[in-house]
mmCIF file of C-alpha atoms in Angstrom:
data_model
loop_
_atom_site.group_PDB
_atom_site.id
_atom_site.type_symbol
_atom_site.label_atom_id
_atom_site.label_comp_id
_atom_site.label_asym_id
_atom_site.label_seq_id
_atom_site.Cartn_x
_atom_site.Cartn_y
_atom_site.Cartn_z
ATOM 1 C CA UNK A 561 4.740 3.235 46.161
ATOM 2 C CA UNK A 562 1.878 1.177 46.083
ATOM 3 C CA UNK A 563 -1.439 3.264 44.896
ATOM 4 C CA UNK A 564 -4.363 2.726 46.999
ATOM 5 C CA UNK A 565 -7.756 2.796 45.875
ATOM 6 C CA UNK A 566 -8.291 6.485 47.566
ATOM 7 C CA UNK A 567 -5.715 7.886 45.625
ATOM 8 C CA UNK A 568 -7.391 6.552 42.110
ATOM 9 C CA UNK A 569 -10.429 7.906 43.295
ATOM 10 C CA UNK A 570 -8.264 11.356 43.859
ATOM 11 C CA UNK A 571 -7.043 11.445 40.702
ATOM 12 C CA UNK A 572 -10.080 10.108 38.621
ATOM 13 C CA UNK A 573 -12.009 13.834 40.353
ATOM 14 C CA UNK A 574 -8.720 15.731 38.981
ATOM 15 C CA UNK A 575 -6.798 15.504 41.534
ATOM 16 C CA UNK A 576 -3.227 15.831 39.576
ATOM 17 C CA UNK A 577 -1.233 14.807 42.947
ATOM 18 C CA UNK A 578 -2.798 11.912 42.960
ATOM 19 C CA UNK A 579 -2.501 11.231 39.552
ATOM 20 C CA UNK A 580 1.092 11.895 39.687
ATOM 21 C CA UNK A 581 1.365 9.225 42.482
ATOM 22 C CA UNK A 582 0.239 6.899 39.682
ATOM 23 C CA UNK A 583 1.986 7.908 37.308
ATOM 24 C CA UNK A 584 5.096 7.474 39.534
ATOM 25 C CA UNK A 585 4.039 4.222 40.253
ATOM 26 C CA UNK A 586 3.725 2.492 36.499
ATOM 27 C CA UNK A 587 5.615 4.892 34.403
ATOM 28 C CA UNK A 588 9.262 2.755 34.485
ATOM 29 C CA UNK A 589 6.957 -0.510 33.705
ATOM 30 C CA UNK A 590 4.991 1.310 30.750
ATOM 31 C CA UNK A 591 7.800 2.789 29.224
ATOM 32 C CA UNK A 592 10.489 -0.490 29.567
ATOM 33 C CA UNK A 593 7.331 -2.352 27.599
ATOM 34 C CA UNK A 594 6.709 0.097 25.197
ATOM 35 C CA UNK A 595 10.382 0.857 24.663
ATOM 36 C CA UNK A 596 10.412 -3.421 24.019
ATOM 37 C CA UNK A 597 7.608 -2.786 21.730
ATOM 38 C CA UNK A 598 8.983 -0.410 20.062
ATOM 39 C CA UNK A 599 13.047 -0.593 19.825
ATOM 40 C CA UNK A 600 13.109 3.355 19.654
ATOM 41 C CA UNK A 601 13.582 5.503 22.775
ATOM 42 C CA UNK A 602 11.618 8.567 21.139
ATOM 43 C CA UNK A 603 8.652 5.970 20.612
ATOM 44 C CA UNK A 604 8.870 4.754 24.136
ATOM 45 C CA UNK A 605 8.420 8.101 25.121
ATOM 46 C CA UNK A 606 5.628 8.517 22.824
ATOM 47 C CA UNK A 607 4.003 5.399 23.954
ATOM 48 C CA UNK A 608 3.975 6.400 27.600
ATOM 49 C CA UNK A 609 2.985 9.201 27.298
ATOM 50 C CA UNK A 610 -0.135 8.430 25.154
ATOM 51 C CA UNK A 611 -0.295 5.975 27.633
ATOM 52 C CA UNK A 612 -0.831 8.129 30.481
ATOM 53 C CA UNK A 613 -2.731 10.468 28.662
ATOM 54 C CA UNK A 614 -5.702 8.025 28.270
ATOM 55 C CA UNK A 615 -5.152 6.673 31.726
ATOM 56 C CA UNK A 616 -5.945 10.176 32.995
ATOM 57 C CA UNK A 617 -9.218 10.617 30.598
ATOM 58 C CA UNK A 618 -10.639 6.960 31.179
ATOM 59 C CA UNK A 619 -9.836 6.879 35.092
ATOM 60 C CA UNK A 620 -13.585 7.605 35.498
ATOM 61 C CA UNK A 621 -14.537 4.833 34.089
ATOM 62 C CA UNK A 622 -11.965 2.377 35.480
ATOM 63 C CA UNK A 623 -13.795 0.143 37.909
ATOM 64 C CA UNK A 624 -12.037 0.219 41.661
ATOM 65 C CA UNK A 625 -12.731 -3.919 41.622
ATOM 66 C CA UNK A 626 -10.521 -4.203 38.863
ATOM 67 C CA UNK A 627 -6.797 -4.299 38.718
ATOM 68 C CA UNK A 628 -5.341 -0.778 37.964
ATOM 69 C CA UNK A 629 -1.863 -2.477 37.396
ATOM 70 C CA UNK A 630 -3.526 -5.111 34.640
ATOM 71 C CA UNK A 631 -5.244 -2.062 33.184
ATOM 72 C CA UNK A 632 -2.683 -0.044 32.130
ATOM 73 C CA UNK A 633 -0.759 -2.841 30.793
ATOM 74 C CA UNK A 634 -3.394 -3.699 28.429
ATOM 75 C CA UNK A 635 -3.399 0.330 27.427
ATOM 76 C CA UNK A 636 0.069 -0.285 27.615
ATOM 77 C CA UNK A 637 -0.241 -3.016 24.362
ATOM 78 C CA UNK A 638 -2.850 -1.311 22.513
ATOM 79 C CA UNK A 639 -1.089 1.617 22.595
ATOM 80 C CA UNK A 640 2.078 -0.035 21.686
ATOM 81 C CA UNK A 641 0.686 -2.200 18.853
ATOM 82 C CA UNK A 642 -1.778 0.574 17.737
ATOM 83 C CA UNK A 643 2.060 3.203 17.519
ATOM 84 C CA UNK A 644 3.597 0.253 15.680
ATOM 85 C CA UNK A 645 0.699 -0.504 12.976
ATOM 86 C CA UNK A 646 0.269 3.601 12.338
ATOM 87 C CA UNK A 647 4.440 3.524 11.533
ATOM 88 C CA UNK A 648 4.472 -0.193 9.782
ATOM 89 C CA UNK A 649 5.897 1.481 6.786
ATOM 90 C CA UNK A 650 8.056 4.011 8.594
ATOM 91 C CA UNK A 651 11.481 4.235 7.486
ATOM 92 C CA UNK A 652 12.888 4.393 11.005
ATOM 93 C CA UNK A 653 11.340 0.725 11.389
ATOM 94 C CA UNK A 654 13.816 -0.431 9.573
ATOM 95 C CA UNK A 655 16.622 0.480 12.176
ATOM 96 C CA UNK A 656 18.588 -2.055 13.621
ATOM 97 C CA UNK A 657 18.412 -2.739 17.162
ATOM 98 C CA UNK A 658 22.433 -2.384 17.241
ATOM 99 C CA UNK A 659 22.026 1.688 16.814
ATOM 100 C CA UNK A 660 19.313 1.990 18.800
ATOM 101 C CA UNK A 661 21.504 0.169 21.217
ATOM 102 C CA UNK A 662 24.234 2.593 20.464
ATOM 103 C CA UNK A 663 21.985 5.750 21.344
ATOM 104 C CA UNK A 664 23.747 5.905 24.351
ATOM 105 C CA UNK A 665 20.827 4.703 26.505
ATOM 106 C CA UNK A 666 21.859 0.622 26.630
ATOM 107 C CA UNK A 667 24.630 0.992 30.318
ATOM 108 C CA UNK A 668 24.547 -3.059 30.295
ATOM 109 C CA UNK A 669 27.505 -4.855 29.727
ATOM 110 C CA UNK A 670 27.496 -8.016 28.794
ATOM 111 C CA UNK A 671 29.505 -11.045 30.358
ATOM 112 C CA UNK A 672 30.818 -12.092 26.844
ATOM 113 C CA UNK A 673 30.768 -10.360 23.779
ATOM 114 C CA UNK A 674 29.146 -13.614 22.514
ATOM 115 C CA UNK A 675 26.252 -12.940 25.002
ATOM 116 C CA UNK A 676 25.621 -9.465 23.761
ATOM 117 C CA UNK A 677 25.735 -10.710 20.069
ATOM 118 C CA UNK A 678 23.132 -13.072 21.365
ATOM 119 C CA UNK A 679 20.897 -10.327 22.943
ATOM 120 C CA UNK A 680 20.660 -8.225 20.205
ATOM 121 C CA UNK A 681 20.041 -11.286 17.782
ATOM 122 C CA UNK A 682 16.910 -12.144 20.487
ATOM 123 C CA UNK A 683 15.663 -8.034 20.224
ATOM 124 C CA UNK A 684 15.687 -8.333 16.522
ATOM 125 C CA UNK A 685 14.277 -11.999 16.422
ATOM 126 C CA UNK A 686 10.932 -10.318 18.798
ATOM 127 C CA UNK A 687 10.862 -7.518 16.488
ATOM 128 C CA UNK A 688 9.901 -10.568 13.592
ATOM 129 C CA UNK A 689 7.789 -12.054 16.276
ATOM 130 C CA UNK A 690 3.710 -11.824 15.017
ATOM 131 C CA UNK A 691 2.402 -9.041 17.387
ATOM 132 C CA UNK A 692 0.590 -11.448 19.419
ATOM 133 C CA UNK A 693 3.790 -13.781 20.226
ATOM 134 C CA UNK A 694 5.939 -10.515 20.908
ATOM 135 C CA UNK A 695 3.216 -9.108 23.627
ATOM 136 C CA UNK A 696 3.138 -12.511 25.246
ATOM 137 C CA UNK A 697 7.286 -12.934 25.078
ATOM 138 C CA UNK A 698 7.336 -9.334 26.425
ATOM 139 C CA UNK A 699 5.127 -9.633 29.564
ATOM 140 C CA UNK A 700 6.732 -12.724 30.328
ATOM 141 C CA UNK A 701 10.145 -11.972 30.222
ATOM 142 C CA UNK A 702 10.593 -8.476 30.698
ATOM 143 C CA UNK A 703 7.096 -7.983 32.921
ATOM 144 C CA UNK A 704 7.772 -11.547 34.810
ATOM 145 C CA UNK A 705 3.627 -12.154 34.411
ATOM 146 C CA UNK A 706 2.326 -15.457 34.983
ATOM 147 C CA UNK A 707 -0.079 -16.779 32.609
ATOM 148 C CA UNK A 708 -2.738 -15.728 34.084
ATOM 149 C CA UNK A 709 -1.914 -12.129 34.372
ATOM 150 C CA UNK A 710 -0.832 -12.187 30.570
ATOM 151 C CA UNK A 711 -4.235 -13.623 29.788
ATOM 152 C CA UNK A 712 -6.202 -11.315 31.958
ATOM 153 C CA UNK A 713 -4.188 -8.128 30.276
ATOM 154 C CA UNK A 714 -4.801 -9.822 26.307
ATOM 155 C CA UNK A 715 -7.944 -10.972 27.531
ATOM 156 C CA UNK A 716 -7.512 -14.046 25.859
ATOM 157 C CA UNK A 717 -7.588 -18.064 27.008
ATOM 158 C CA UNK A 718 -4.472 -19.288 28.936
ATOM 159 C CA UNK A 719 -3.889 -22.382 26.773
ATOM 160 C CA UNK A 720 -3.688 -19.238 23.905
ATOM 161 C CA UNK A 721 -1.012 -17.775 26.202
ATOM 162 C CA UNK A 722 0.982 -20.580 26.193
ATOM 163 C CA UNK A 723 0.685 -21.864 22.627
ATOM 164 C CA UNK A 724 1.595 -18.397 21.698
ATOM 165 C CA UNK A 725 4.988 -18.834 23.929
ATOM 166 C CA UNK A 726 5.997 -22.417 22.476
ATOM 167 C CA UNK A 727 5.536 -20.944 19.180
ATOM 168 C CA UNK A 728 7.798 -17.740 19.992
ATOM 169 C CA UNK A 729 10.424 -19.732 21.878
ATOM 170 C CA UNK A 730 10.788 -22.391 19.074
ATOM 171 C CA UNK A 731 11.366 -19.942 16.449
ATOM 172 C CA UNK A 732 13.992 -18.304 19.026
ATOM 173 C CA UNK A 733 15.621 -22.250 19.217
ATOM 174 C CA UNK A 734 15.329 -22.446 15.324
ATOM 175 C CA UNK A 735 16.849 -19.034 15.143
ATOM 176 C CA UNK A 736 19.671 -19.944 17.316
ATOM 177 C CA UNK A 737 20.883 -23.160 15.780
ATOM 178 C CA UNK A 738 20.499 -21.929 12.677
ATOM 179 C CA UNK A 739 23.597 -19.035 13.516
ATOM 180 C CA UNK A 740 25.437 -21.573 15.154
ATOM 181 C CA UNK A 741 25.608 -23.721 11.487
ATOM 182 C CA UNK A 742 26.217 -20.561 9.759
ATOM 183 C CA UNK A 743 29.074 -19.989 12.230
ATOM 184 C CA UNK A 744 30.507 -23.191 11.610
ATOM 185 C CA UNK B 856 4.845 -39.282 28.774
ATOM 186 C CA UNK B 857 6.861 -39.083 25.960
ATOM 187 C CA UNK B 858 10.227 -36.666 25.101
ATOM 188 C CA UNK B 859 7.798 -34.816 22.702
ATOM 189 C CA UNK B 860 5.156 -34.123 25.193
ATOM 190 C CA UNK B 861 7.764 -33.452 28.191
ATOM 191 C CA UNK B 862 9.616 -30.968 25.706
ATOM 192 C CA UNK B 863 6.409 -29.312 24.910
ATOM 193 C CA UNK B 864 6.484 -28.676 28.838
ATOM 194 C CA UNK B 865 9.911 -27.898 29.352
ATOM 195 C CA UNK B 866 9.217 -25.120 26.842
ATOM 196 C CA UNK B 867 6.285 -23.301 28.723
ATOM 197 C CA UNK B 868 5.090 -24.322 32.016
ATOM 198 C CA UNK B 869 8.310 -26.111 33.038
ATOM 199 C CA UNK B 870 10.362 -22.588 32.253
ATOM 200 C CA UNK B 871 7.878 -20.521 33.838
ATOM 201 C CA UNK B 872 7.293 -22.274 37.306
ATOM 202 C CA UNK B 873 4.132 -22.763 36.160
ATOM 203 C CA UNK B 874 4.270 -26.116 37.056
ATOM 204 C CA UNK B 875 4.431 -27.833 40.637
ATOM 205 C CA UNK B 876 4.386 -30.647 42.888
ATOM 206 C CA UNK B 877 3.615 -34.039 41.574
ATOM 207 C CA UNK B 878 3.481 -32.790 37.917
ATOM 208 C CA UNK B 879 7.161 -30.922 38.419
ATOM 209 C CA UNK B 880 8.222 -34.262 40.287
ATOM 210 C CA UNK B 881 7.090 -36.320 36.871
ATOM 211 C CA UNK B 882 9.085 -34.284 34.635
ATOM 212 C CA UNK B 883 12.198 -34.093 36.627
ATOM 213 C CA UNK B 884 11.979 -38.000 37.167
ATOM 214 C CA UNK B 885 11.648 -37.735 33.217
ATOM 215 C CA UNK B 886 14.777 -35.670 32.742
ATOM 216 C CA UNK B 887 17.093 -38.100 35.401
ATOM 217 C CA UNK B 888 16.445 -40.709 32.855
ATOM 218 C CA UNK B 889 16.436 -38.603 29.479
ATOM 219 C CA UNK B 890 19.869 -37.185 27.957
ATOM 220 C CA UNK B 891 17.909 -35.834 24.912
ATOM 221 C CA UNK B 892 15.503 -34.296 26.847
ATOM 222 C CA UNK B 893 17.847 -33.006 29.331
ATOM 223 C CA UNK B 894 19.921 -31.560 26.479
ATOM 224 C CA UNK B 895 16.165 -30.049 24.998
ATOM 225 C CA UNK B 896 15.956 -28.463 28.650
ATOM 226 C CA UNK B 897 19.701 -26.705 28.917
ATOM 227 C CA UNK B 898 19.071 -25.350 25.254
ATOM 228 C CA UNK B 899 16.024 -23.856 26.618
ATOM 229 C CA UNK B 900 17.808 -22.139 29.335
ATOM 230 C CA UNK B 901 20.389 -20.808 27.158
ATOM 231 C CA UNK B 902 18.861 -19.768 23.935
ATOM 232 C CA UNK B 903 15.720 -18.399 25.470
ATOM 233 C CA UNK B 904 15.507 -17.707 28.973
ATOM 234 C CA UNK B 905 19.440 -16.397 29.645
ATOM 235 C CA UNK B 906 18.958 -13.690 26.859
ATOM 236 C CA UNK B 907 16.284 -11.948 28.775
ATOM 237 C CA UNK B 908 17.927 -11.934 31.922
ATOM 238 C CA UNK B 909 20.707 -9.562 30.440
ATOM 239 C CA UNK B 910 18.139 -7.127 29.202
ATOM 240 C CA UNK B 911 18.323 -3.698 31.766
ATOM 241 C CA UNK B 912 15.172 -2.059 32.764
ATOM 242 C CA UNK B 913 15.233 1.802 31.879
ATOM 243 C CA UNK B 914 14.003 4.655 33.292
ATOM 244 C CA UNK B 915 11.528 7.134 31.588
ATOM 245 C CA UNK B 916 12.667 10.588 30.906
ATOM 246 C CA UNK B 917 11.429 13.970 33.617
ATOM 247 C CA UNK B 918 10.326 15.143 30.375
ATOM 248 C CA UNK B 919 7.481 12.799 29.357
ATOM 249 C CA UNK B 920 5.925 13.784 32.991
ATOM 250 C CA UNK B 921 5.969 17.306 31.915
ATOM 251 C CA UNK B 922 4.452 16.855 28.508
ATOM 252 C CA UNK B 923 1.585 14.678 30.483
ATOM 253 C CA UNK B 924 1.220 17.500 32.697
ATOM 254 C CA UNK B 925 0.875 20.020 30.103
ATOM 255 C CA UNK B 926 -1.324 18.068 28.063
ATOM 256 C CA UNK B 927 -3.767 16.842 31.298
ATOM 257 C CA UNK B 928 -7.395 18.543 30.923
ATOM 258 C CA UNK B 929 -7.742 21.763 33.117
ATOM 259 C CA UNK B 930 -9.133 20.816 36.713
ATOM 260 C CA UNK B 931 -12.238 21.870 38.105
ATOM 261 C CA UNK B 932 -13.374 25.527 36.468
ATOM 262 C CA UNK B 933 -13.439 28.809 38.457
ATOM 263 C CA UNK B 934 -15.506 32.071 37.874
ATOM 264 C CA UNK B 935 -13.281 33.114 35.159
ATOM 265 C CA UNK B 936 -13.173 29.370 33.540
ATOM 266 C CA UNK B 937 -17.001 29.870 33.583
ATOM 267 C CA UNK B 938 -17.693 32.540 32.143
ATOM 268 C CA UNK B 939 -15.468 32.209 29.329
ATOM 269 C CA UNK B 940 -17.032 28.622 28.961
ATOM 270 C CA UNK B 941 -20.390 30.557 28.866
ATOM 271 C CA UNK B 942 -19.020 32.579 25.789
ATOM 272 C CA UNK B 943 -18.181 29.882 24.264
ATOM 273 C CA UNK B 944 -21.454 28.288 24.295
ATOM 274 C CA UNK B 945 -23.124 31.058 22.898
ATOM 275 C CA UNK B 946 -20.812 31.292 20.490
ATOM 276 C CA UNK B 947 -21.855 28.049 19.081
ATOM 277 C CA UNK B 948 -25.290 28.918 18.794
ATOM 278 C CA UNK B 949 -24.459 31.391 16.159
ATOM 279 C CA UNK B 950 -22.297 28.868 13.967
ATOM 280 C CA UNK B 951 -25.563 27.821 11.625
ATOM 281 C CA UNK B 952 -25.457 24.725 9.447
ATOM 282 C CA UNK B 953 -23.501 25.446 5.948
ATOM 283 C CA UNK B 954 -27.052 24.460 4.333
ATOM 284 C CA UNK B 955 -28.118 27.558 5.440
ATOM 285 C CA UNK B 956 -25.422 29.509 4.655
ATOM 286 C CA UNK B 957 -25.744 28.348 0.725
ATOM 287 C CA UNK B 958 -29.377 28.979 0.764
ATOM 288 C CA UNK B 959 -28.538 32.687 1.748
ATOM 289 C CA UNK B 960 -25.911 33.083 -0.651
ATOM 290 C CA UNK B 961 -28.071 31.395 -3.582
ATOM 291 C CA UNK B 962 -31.047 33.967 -2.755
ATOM 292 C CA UNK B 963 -28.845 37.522 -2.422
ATOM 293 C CA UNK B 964 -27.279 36.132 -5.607
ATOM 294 C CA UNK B 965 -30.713 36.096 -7.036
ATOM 295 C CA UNK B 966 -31.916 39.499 -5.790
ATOM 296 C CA UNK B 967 -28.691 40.606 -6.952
ATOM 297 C CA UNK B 968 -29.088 39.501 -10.626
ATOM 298 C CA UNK B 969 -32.589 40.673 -10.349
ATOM 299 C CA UNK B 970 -32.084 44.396 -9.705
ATOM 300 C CA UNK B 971 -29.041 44.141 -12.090
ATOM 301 C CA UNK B 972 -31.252 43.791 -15.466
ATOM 302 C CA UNK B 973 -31.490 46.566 -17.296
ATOM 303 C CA UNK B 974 -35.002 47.955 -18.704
ATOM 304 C CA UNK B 975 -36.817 45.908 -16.136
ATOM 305 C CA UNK B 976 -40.222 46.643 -14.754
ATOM 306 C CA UNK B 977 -40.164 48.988 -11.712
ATOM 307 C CA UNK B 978 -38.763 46.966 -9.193
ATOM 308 C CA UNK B 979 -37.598 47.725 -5.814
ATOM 309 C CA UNK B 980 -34.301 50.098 -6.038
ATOM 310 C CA UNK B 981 -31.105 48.533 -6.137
ATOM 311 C CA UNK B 982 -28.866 49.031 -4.112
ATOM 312 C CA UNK B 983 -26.732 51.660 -6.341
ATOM 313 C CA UNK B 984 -30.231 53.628 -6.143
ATOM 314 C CA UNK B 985 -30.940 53.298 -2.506
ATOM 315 C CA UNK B 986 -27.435 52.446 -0.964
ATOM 316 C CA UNK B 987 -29.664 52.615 2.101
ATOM 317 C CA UNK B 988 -31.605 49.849 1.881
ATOM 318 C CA UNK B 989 -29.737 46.800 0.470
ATOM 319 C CA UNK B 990 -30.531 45.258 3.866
ATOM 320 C CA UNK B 991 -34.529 45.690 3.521
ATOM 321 C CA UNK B 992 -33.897 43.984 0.044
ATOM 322 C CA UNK B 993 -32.260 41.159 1.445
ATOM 323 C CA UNK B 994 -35.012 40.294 4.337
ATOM 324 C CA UNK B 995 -37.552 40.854 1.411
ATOM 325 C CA UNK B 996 -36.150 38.530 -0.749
ATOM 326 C CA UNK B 997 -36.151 35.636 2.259
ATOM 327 C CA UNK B 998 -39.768 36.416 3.251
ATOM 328 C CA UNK B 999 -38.923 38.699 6.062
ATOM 329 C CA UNK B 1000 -42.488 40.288 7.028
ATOM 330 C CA UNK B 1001 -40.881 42.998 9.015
ATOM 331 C CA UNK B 1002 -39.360 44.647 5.768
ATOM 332 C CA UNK B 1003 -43.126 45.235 4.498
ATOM 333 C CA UNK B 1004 -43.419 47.648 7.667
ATOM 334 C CA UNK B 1005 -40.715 50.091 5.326
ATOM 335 C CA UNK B 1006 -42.847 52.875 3.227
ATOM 336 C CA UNK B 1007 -40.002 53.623 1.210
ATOM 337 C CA UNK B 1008 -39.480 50.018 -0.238
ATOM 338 C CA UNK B 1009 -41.622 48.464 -3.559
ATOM 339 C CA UNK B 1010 -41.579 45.237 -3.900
ATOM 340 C CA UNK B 1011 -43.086 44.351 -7.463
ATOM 341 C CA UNK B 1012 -40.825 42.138 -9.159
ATOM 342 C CA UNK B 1013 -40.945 38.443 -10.126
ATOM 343 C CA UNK B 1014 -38.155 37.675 -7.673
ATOM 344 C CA UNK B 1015 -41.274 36.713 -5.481
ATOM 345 C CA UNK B 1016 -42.483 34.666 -7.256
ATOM 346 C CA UNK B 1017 -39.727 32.131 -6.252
ATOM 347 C CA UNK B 1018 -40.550 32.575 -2.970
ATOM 348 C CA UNK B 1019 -43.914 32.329 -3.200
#
């Protein structure tokens, strides 16, 4: 459903159809980037929700010119990074992405078992990203965002988008060959 | 160009589609002519684009919808919403600063200690004397003119004279 600008101006008077509508609209794109964020399902959910929640107090303020959809992604980060700074020391940080995998909440299969060895190694590999390389992986690979749209949501410089991405990827190439002369 | 600055695009732009027309035509003429590079490219691919691809996008929970809606501020209030906003409001005016509060406590402590000496001049009756009037002490001691309106009350002690 695409939300119109009548139905932001609903919901920023308290209209909580409206708001509803939007949260229907953005909730499976907040929570798939705050669950990539986060590795934890109960964090996801914690994430969207806070997500939402200041979505529905600032919607006031949000200005109609704007892009909602840009908006809440950059809510979407803070609220992400701000979740994963508070729990830095957290013992649950420390969980591996293969049991949160294993919660029951991962359907995919992979081709190979190779290829899911692979995609785990690349979910642990973003959780030792630098916070600002793992937002930009994130909304390029799982969000699909050109580099414009990830520098409008960072609000930072587009050459900073894509020096952030060689530097991610490289360490992801680095990463890689080094398991391949460990396998050998 | 050279294989380090075509890699350097083959690892951003080139990935992303960022890059079209004559620049994309460059670096594929580039690649025809370039096993290294070409090599560079289908690493790319596979180490760092493919991954992603496999990831599945999930779906959030009923339950974080409900725990929004819960959470959301009340809408617009009604007659009843008002009027208990009214009380609260009120309310508030009778919460006074904690300075205050001390400054009470400090001064019945005094009048307190006061009327407590024994063999003192003839002061105003304590309350143990007049378990009437403990109240008439109290506004005395804070400079409460009203209390000097009471014919039954003395006030001749040097607990004034810290008020004065």
């Amino acid at each position: 459903m695409d939300v119109t600008e009548e139905m932001i101006n609903r919901a920023a008077r308290g209209d909580t159809r409206a708001f509803e509508a939007i949260y229907r609209a953005y909730a499976g794109m907040v929570f798939n980037l705050a669950y990539r964020f986060a590795g934890s399902w109960d964090d996801a959910q914690d994430i969207t929700q806070n997500v939402f929640l200041s979505v529905h107090k600032n919607l006031k303020h949000f200005e109609i010119r704007s892009s909602i959809k840009t908006w809440i992604y950059r809510i979407t980060v803070n609220t992400s990074l701000n979740h994963r700074r508070k729990w830095a020391n957290a013992k649950h940080q420390h969980i591996s992405f293969d049991e949160t995998l294993d919660a029951g909440h991962d359907n995919h299969r992979a081709k190979s078992l190779q290829e899911e060895e692979w995609r785990q190694r690349v979910d642990q590999m973003l959780e030792r990203l630098p916070p600002d390389q793992k937002a930009c992986m994130i909304l390029r690979h799982i969000e699909q965002l050109s580099y414009q749209d990830i520098a409008e949501t960072l609000k930072i410089n587009i050459n900073t988008v894509r020096s952030r991405l060689k530097r991610a990827r490289e360490a992801l190439i680095k990463m890689r060959r080094e398991v391949i002369q460990h396998d050998m | 160009m050279t294989c380090s600055q075509i890699q350097d695009i083959l690892i951003t732009d080139y990935l992303d589609g960022e890059i079209k027309g004559e620049a994309r035509a460059l670096v594929d003429e580039h690649l025809a002519r370039c096993p290294a590079c070409r090599e560079f490219s289908a690493e790319v691919i596979r180490d760092v684009s493919r991954p992603f691809q496999a990831l599945e996008q999930k779906t959030p929970p009923e339950e974080i919808w409900m725990n929004i809606q819960s959470k959301m501020e009340t809408p617009a209030l009604g007659v009843c919403g008002t009027v208990s906003r009214f009380r609260e409001l009120i309310g508030q005016r009778w919460v006074w600063p904690k300075p205050v509060w001390a400054l009470t406590a400090v001064c019945l402590l005094m009048v307190a200690f006061a009327l407590s000496r024994p063999g003192s001049t003839p002061g105003p009756r304590t309350a143990a004397e007049n378990p009437a009037e403990p109240m008439e002490l109290m506004l005395a001691a804070l400079g409460d003119e009203s209390a000097d309106d009471d014919e039954d009350t003395e006030f001749d002690t040097a607990i004034e004279e810290y008020f004065l």
